[in-house]
Amino acid sequence: RAPRAPKGPRVLREPPRRGEGSPRKLGRLLLVLILLLMAAAIAYAVIFMPKADQGQDNGAPAPTNSAAPPAASGEPEPSGSADGSDGPGSQQPQTSRSAAALAPGYTLRKDAEGFEVGVPKDWQRSPANADRQIRYGSDGFTLLVVPGRDTVKSGGSDPLDYQRDKEPELQPFRDSSWSSSSGLRRVDVGRQAMAEGQFTWQESGGREVFVRNLAMIVDGRYHVIQVIGPENDRDRVTEIYEQAIASYRVAG
């Protein structure tokens, strides 16, 4: 047999020193303690924290009891649908407001022709003419009211068609060589049918006017509210118109 190669010298291994694994164990212990403290805090909050009042609905604000009327928008608010069982005009205009809702400088006038309407305080009333037109006015502005002269039978059941083609108060618009219109629309509020529009035309004396017009059916008859003023003062015309339609009410 061949002789074996001599073995190298043995390397003596030092035994592990005590305490080398202690930092890792300490870190694990601290992590466990932190988790236990967090769990205890959550359990305390769930058990001992006061619960929300039983009367509250998931933090929703409590309802208020304010009885203040909504601000007059100047335009009727259309409803989702009209009740087809009754004809239009079976109710009083739903654009009516109490006198308290009128803007400063306006007053509620109870007219002998069977209606009430808000007008500027210093305006004068003219007696009804042969066409049953009642006028309030001052300083080049006029509020014209026609309380139920034309019937649905004669004027048709669509207030938009009546306003466009048949309403006598808009005949100057149809006859004028200088005229325009905008915002023509029908509005149904509940069972109240109405139409409104904005118009301009030139009067016989050459004055250019801006006109806001509302025609609505009440108890089978057309009621017209119209405000006329200088074409270059549209804001004032609109203000008077909004106060008028917000306060108009048929008596009885």
Short mmCIF file of C-alpha atoms in Angstrom, two decimals:
data_model
loop_
_atom_site.label_atom_id
_atom_site.label_comp_id
_atom_site.label_asym_id
_atom_site.label_seq_id
_atom_site.Cartn_x
_atom_site.Cartn_y
_atom_site.Cartn_z
CA ARG A 1 0.00 0.00 0.00
CA ALA A 2 1.04 3.54 -0.69
CA PRO A 3 1.82 5.56 2.36
CA ARG A 4 -0.91 8.06 3.52
CA ALA A 5 -0.29 11.74 3.20
CA PRO A 6 0.31 13.37 6.52
CA LYS A 7 -2.67 15.31 7.97
CA GLY A 8 -2.42 19.04 8.52
CA PRO A 9 -2.54 20.60 11.91
CA ARG A 10 -5.96 20.78 13.58
CA VAL A 11 -7.64 24.18 13.95
CA LEU A 12 -9.22 24.64 17.28
CA ARG A 13 -12.71 26.29 17.13
CA GLU A 14 -13.62 28.64 19.90
CA PRO A 15 -16.97 27.94 21.53
CA PRO A 16 -19.61 30.70 21.06
CA ARG A 17 -19.50 33.35 23.67
CA ARG A 18 -22.45 33.81 25.93
CA GLY A 19 -24.69 36.75 25.14
CA GLU A 20 -24.03 37.03 21.35
CA GLY A 21 -27.73 36.18 20.45
CA SER A 22 -29.25 38.45 23.08
CA PRO A 23 -29.74 41.60 20.83
CA ARG A 24 -31.96 39.68 18.41
CA LYS A 25 -33.96 38.19 21.22
CA LEU A 26 -34.36 41.63 22.80
CA GLY A 27 -35.64 43.11 19.51
CA ARG A 28 -38.21 40.37 19.12
CA LEU A 29 -39.34 40.87 22.69
CA LEU A 30 -39.79 44.62 22.17
CA LEU A 31 -41.81 44.04 18.98
CA VAL A 32 -44.11 41.61 20.78
CA LEU A 33 -44.61 44.10 23.62
CA ILE A 34 -45.49 46.92 21.16
CA LEU A 35 -48.05 44.74 19.38
CA LEU A 36 -49.60 43.76 22.70
CA LEU A 37 -49.87 47.41 23.76
CA MET A 38 -51.53 48.36 20.44
CA ALA A 39 -54.04 45.53 20.77
CA ALA A 40 -54.83 46.60 24.32
CA ALA A 41 -55.37 50.23 23.23
CA ILE A 42 -57.75 49.17 20.44
CA ALA A 43 -59.70 46.92 22.81
CA TYR A 44 -59.98 49.76 25.33
CA ALA A 45 -61.27 52.15 22.66
CA VAL A 46 -63.90 49.68 21.46
CA ILE A 47 -65.15 48.83 24.95
CA PHE A 48 -64.92 52.07 26.90
CA MET A 49 -65.17 54.96 24.39
CA PRO A 50 -68.65 56.65 24.45
CA LYS A 51 -70.91 55.73 21.55
CA ALA A 52 -72.62 58.25 19.27
CA ASP A 53 -76.07 59.45 20.24
CA GLN A 54 -78.78 57.06 19.24
CA GLY A 55 -80.82 59.87 17.64
CA GLN A 56 -78.11 60.73 15.11
CA ASP A 57 -78.10 59.00 11.75
CA ASN A 58 -74.47 58.10 11.01
CA GLY A 59 -73.27 61.62 11.62
CA ALA A 60 -75.86 63.27 9.34
CA PRO A 61 -76.77 66.82 10.42
CA ALA A 62 -79.99 67.18 12.35
CA PRO A 63 -82.85 68.67 10.31
CA THR A 64 -83.58 72.35 10.80
CA ASN A 65 -87.02 73.80 11.41
CA SER A 66 -86.52 76.94 9.36
CA ALA A 67 -89.78 78.15 7.87
CA ALA A 68 -88.25 80.90 5.75
CA PRO A 69 -89.73 80.92 2.23
CA PRO A 70 -87.38 80.23 -0.68
CA ALA A 71 -86.03 83.26 -2.45
CA ALA A 72 -88.08 84.30 -5.45
CA SER A 73 -86.19 83.22 -8.54
CA GLY A 74 -88.24 85.19 -10.99
CA GLU A 75 -88.94 82.09 -13.03
CA PRO A 76 -91.45 79.35 -12.21
CA GLU A 77 -89.88 76.06 -11.22
CA PRO A 78 -91.00 73.25 -13.51
CA SER A 79 -92.30 70.13 -11.84
CA GLY A 80 -91.33 66.61 -12.77
CA SER A 81 -94.68 65.81 -14.35
CA ALA A 82 -98.13 67.25 -14.81
CA ASP A 83 -101.30 65.53 -13.65
CA GLY A 84 -103.19 64.73 -16.80
CA SER A 85 -106.48 64.09 -15.00
CA ASP A 86 -107.27 67.80 -14.69
CA GLY A 87 -106.95 70.43 -17.35
CA PRO A 88 -104.29 73.14 -17.03
CA GLY A 89 -105.26 76.16 -15.01
CA SER A 90 -107.32 74.31 -12.40
CA GLN A 91 -105.18 75.85 -9.65
CA GLN A 92 -104.10 79.36 -8.81
CA PRO A 93 -100.64 80.36 -10.07
CA GLN A 94 -98.02 78.65 -7.97
CA THR A 95 -95.63 81.54 -8.51
CA SER A 96 -97.52 83.55 -5.88
CA ARG A 97 -95.73 84.82 -2.78
CA SER A 98 -96.81 86.76 0.26
CA ALA A 99 -96.23 90.50 0.55
CA ALA A 100 -93.34 89.82 2.94
CA ALA A 101 -91.36 88.26 0.07
CA LEU A 102 -91.38 91.47 -2.00
CA ALA A 103 -88.13 93.36 -2.41
CA PRO A 104 -87.66 96.73 -0.68
CA GLY A 105 -89.39 99.51 -2.58
CA TYR A 106 -92.31 97.30 -3.70
CA THR A 107 -95.83 97.01 -2.37
CA LEU A 108 -98.66 94.53 -2.89
CA ARG A 109 -101.58 96.11 -4.75
CA LYS A 110 -104.99 94.45 -4.45
CA ASP A 111 -106.69 95.37 -7.69
CA ALA A 112 -110.43 95.82 -8.13
CA GLU A 113 -110.27 93.58 -11.21
CA GLY A 114 -109.77 90.52 -9.01
CA PHE A 115 -106.03 90.05 -8.56
CA GLU A 116 -103.10 91.24 -6.47
CA VAL A 117 -99.59 91.98 -7.67
CA GLY A 118 -96.38 93.54 -6.39
CA VAL A 119 -95.40 96.87 -7.97
CA PRO A 120 -93.01 99.71 -7.12
CA LYS A 121 -94.52 101.84 -4.37
CA ASP A 122 -94.72 105.11 -6.31
CA TRP A 123 -96.38 103.69 -9.44
CA GLN A 124 -99.76 104.89 -10.63
CA ARG A 125 -102.60 102.71 -11.87
CA SER A 126 -104.55 103.39 -15.05
CA PRO A 127 -108.16 102.17 -15.29
CA ALA A 128 -108.88 99.08 -17.36
CA ASN A 129 -109.41 99.85 -21.04
CA ALA A 130 -111.71 98.14 -23.55
CA ASP A 131 -109.25 95.23 -23.84
CA ARG A 132 -109.31 94.71 -20.05
CA GLN A 133 -105.69 95.80 -19.79
CA ILE A 134 -104.71 97.26 -16.41
CA ARG A 135 -101.52 99.30 -16.39
CA TYR A 136 -99.24 100.36 -13.56
CA GLY A 137 -96.31 102.55 -14.47
CA SER A 138 -93.88 105.41 -14.01
CA ASP A 139 -90.76 106.88 -15.65
CA GLY A 140 -91.06 104.98 -18.92
CA PHE A 141 -91.75 101.56 -17.36
CA THR A 142 -95.10 99.79 -17.51
CA LEU A 143 -96.57 96.72 -15.85
CA LEU A 144 -99.52 95.46 -17.89
CA VAL A 145 -101.91 92.87 -16.44
CA VAL A 146 -104.76 91.13 -18.26
CA PRO A 147 -106.70 89.04 -15.72
CA GLY A 148 -108.55 86.34 -17.65
CA ARG A 149 -109.87 88.08 -20.74
CA ASP A 150 -109.26 85.25 -23.25
CA THR A 151 -110.52 81.71 -22.75
CA VAL A 152 -108.73 78.46 -23.51
CA LYS A 153 -111.58 77.66 -25.89
CA SER A 154 -110.79 80.70 -28.03
CA GLY A 155 -107.03 80.92 -27.50
CA GLY A 156 -106.12 77.23 -27.47
CA SER A 157 -104.83 75.05 -24.66
CA ASP A 158 -101.10 75.58 -25.32
CA PRO A 159 -99.89 78.83 -23.70
CA LEU A 160 -96.76 78.83 -25.85
CA ASP A 161 -98.84 78.89 -29.05
CA TYR A 162 -101.12 81.53 -27.54
CA GLN A 163 -98.15 83.74 -26.66
CA ARG A 164 -96.53 83.35 -30.06
CA ASP A 165 -99.55 83.70 -32.34
CA LYS A 166 -102.64 85.02 -30.54
CA GLU A 167 -101.84 87.14 -27.50
CA PRO A 168 -102.98 90.71 -28.37
CA GLU A 169 -100.41 92.27 -26.01
CA LEU A 170 -97.64 90.96 -28.30
CA GLN A 171 -99.17 92.27 -31.52
CA PRO A 172 -96.71 95.23 -31.58
CA PHE A 173 -93.91 92.64 -31.68
CA ARG A 174 -95.49 90.89 -34.65
CA ASP A 175 -96.09 94.17 -36.49
CA SER A 176 -92.72 95.82 -35.85
CA SER A 177 -90.07 95.83 -38.57
CA TRP A 178 -87.42 95.93 -35.83
CA SER A 179 -88.07 93.11 -33.38
CA SER A 180 -86.50 90.05 -31.79
CA SER A 181 -87.40 87.34 -29.30
CA SER A 182 -85.58 84.90 -27.03
CA GLY A 183 -86.20 82.53 -24.14
CA LEU A 184 -89.57 81.37 -25.45
CA ARG A 185 -90.62 78.33 -23.44
CA ARG A 186 -93.53 76.54 -21.86
CA VAL A 187 -93.43 75.77 -18.14
CA ASP A 188 -95.70 73.33 -16.31
CA VAL A 189 -95.77 73.61 -12.51
CA GLY A 190 -98.03 70.88 -11.19
CA ARG A 191 -101.26 71.49 -13.08
CA GLN A 192 -100.33 75.10 -13.85
CA ALA A 193 -99.51 75.68 -17.54
CA MET A 194 -97.74 78.86 -18.59
CA ALA A 195 -95.37 80.29 -21.19
CA GLU A 196 -92.87 83.11 -21.05
CA GLY A 197 -90.52 84.97 -23.34
CA GLN A 198 -88.36 88.04 -23.88
CA PHE A 199 -89.08 90.45 -26.71
CA THR A 200 -87.85 93.67 -28.26
CA TRP A 201 -89.66 95.93 -30.68
CA GLN A 202 -89.86 99.52 -31.81
CA GLU A 203 -92.86 101.54 -30.72
CA SER A 204 -94.72 103.84 -33.08
CA GLY A 205 -92.82 106.83 -31.67
CA GLY A 206 -89.47 105.19 -32.44
CA ARG A 207 -88.58 104.09 -28.90
CA GLU A 208 -86.94 100.67 -28.68
CA VAL A 209 -88.37 98.62 -25.82
CA PHE A 210 -87.47 95.44 -23.98
CA VAL A 211 -90.41 93.30 -22.82
CA ARG A 212 -90.78 90.35 -20.44
CA ASN A 213 -94.03 88.43 -20.92
CA LEU A 214 -95.85 85.65 -19.05
CA ALA A 215 -99.11 84.01 -20.18
CA MET A 216 -100.70 81.44 -17.87
CA ILE A 217 -103.95 79.54 -17.69
CA VAL A 218 -106.08 79.92 -14.56
CA ASP A 219 -109.50 78.28 -14.43
CA GLY A 220 -109.69 77.99 -18.20
CA ARG A 221 -108.69 81.62 -18.89
CA TYR A 222 -105.45 83.31 -19.88
CA HIS A 223 -103.83 85.74 -17.47
CA VAL A 224 -101.07 87.92 -18.92
CA ILE A 225 -98.31 89.71 -17.01
CA GLN A 226 -96.11 91.93 -19.15
CA VAL A 227 -93.42 94.47 -18.26
CA ILE A 228 -92.27 97.04 -20.82
CA GLY A 229 -89.28 99.37 -20.50
CA PRO A 230 -86.37 100.95 -22.36
CA GLU A 231 -84.29 98.47 -24.32
CA ASN A 232 -81.10 99.82 -22.71
CA ASP A 233 -82.40 99.16 -19.16
CA ARG A 234 -83.11 95.44 -19.30
CA ASP A 235 -82.06 94.82 -15.71
CA ARG A 236 -84.75 97.13 -14.36
CA VAL A 237 -87.39 95.51 -16.59
CA THR A 238 -86.36 92.07 -15.34
CA GLU A 239 -86.47 93.18 -11.70
CA ILE A 240 -90.03 94.53 -12.03
CA TYR A 241 -91.11 91.41 -13.93
CA GLU A 242 -89.69 89.05 -11.31
CA GLN A 243 -91.46 90.86 -8.48
CA ALA A 244 -94.73 90.84 -10.41
CA ILE A 245 -94.81 87.13 -11.26
CA ALA A 246 -93.59 86.22 -7.77
CA SER A 247 -96.54 87.99 -6.14
CA TYR A 248 -99.38 87.64 -8.67
CA ARG A 249 -102.43 85.93 -7.22
CA VAL A 250 -105.98 85.59 -8.52
CA ALA A 251 -108.57 86.60 -5.92
CA GLY A 252 -111.38 84.27 -4.92
#
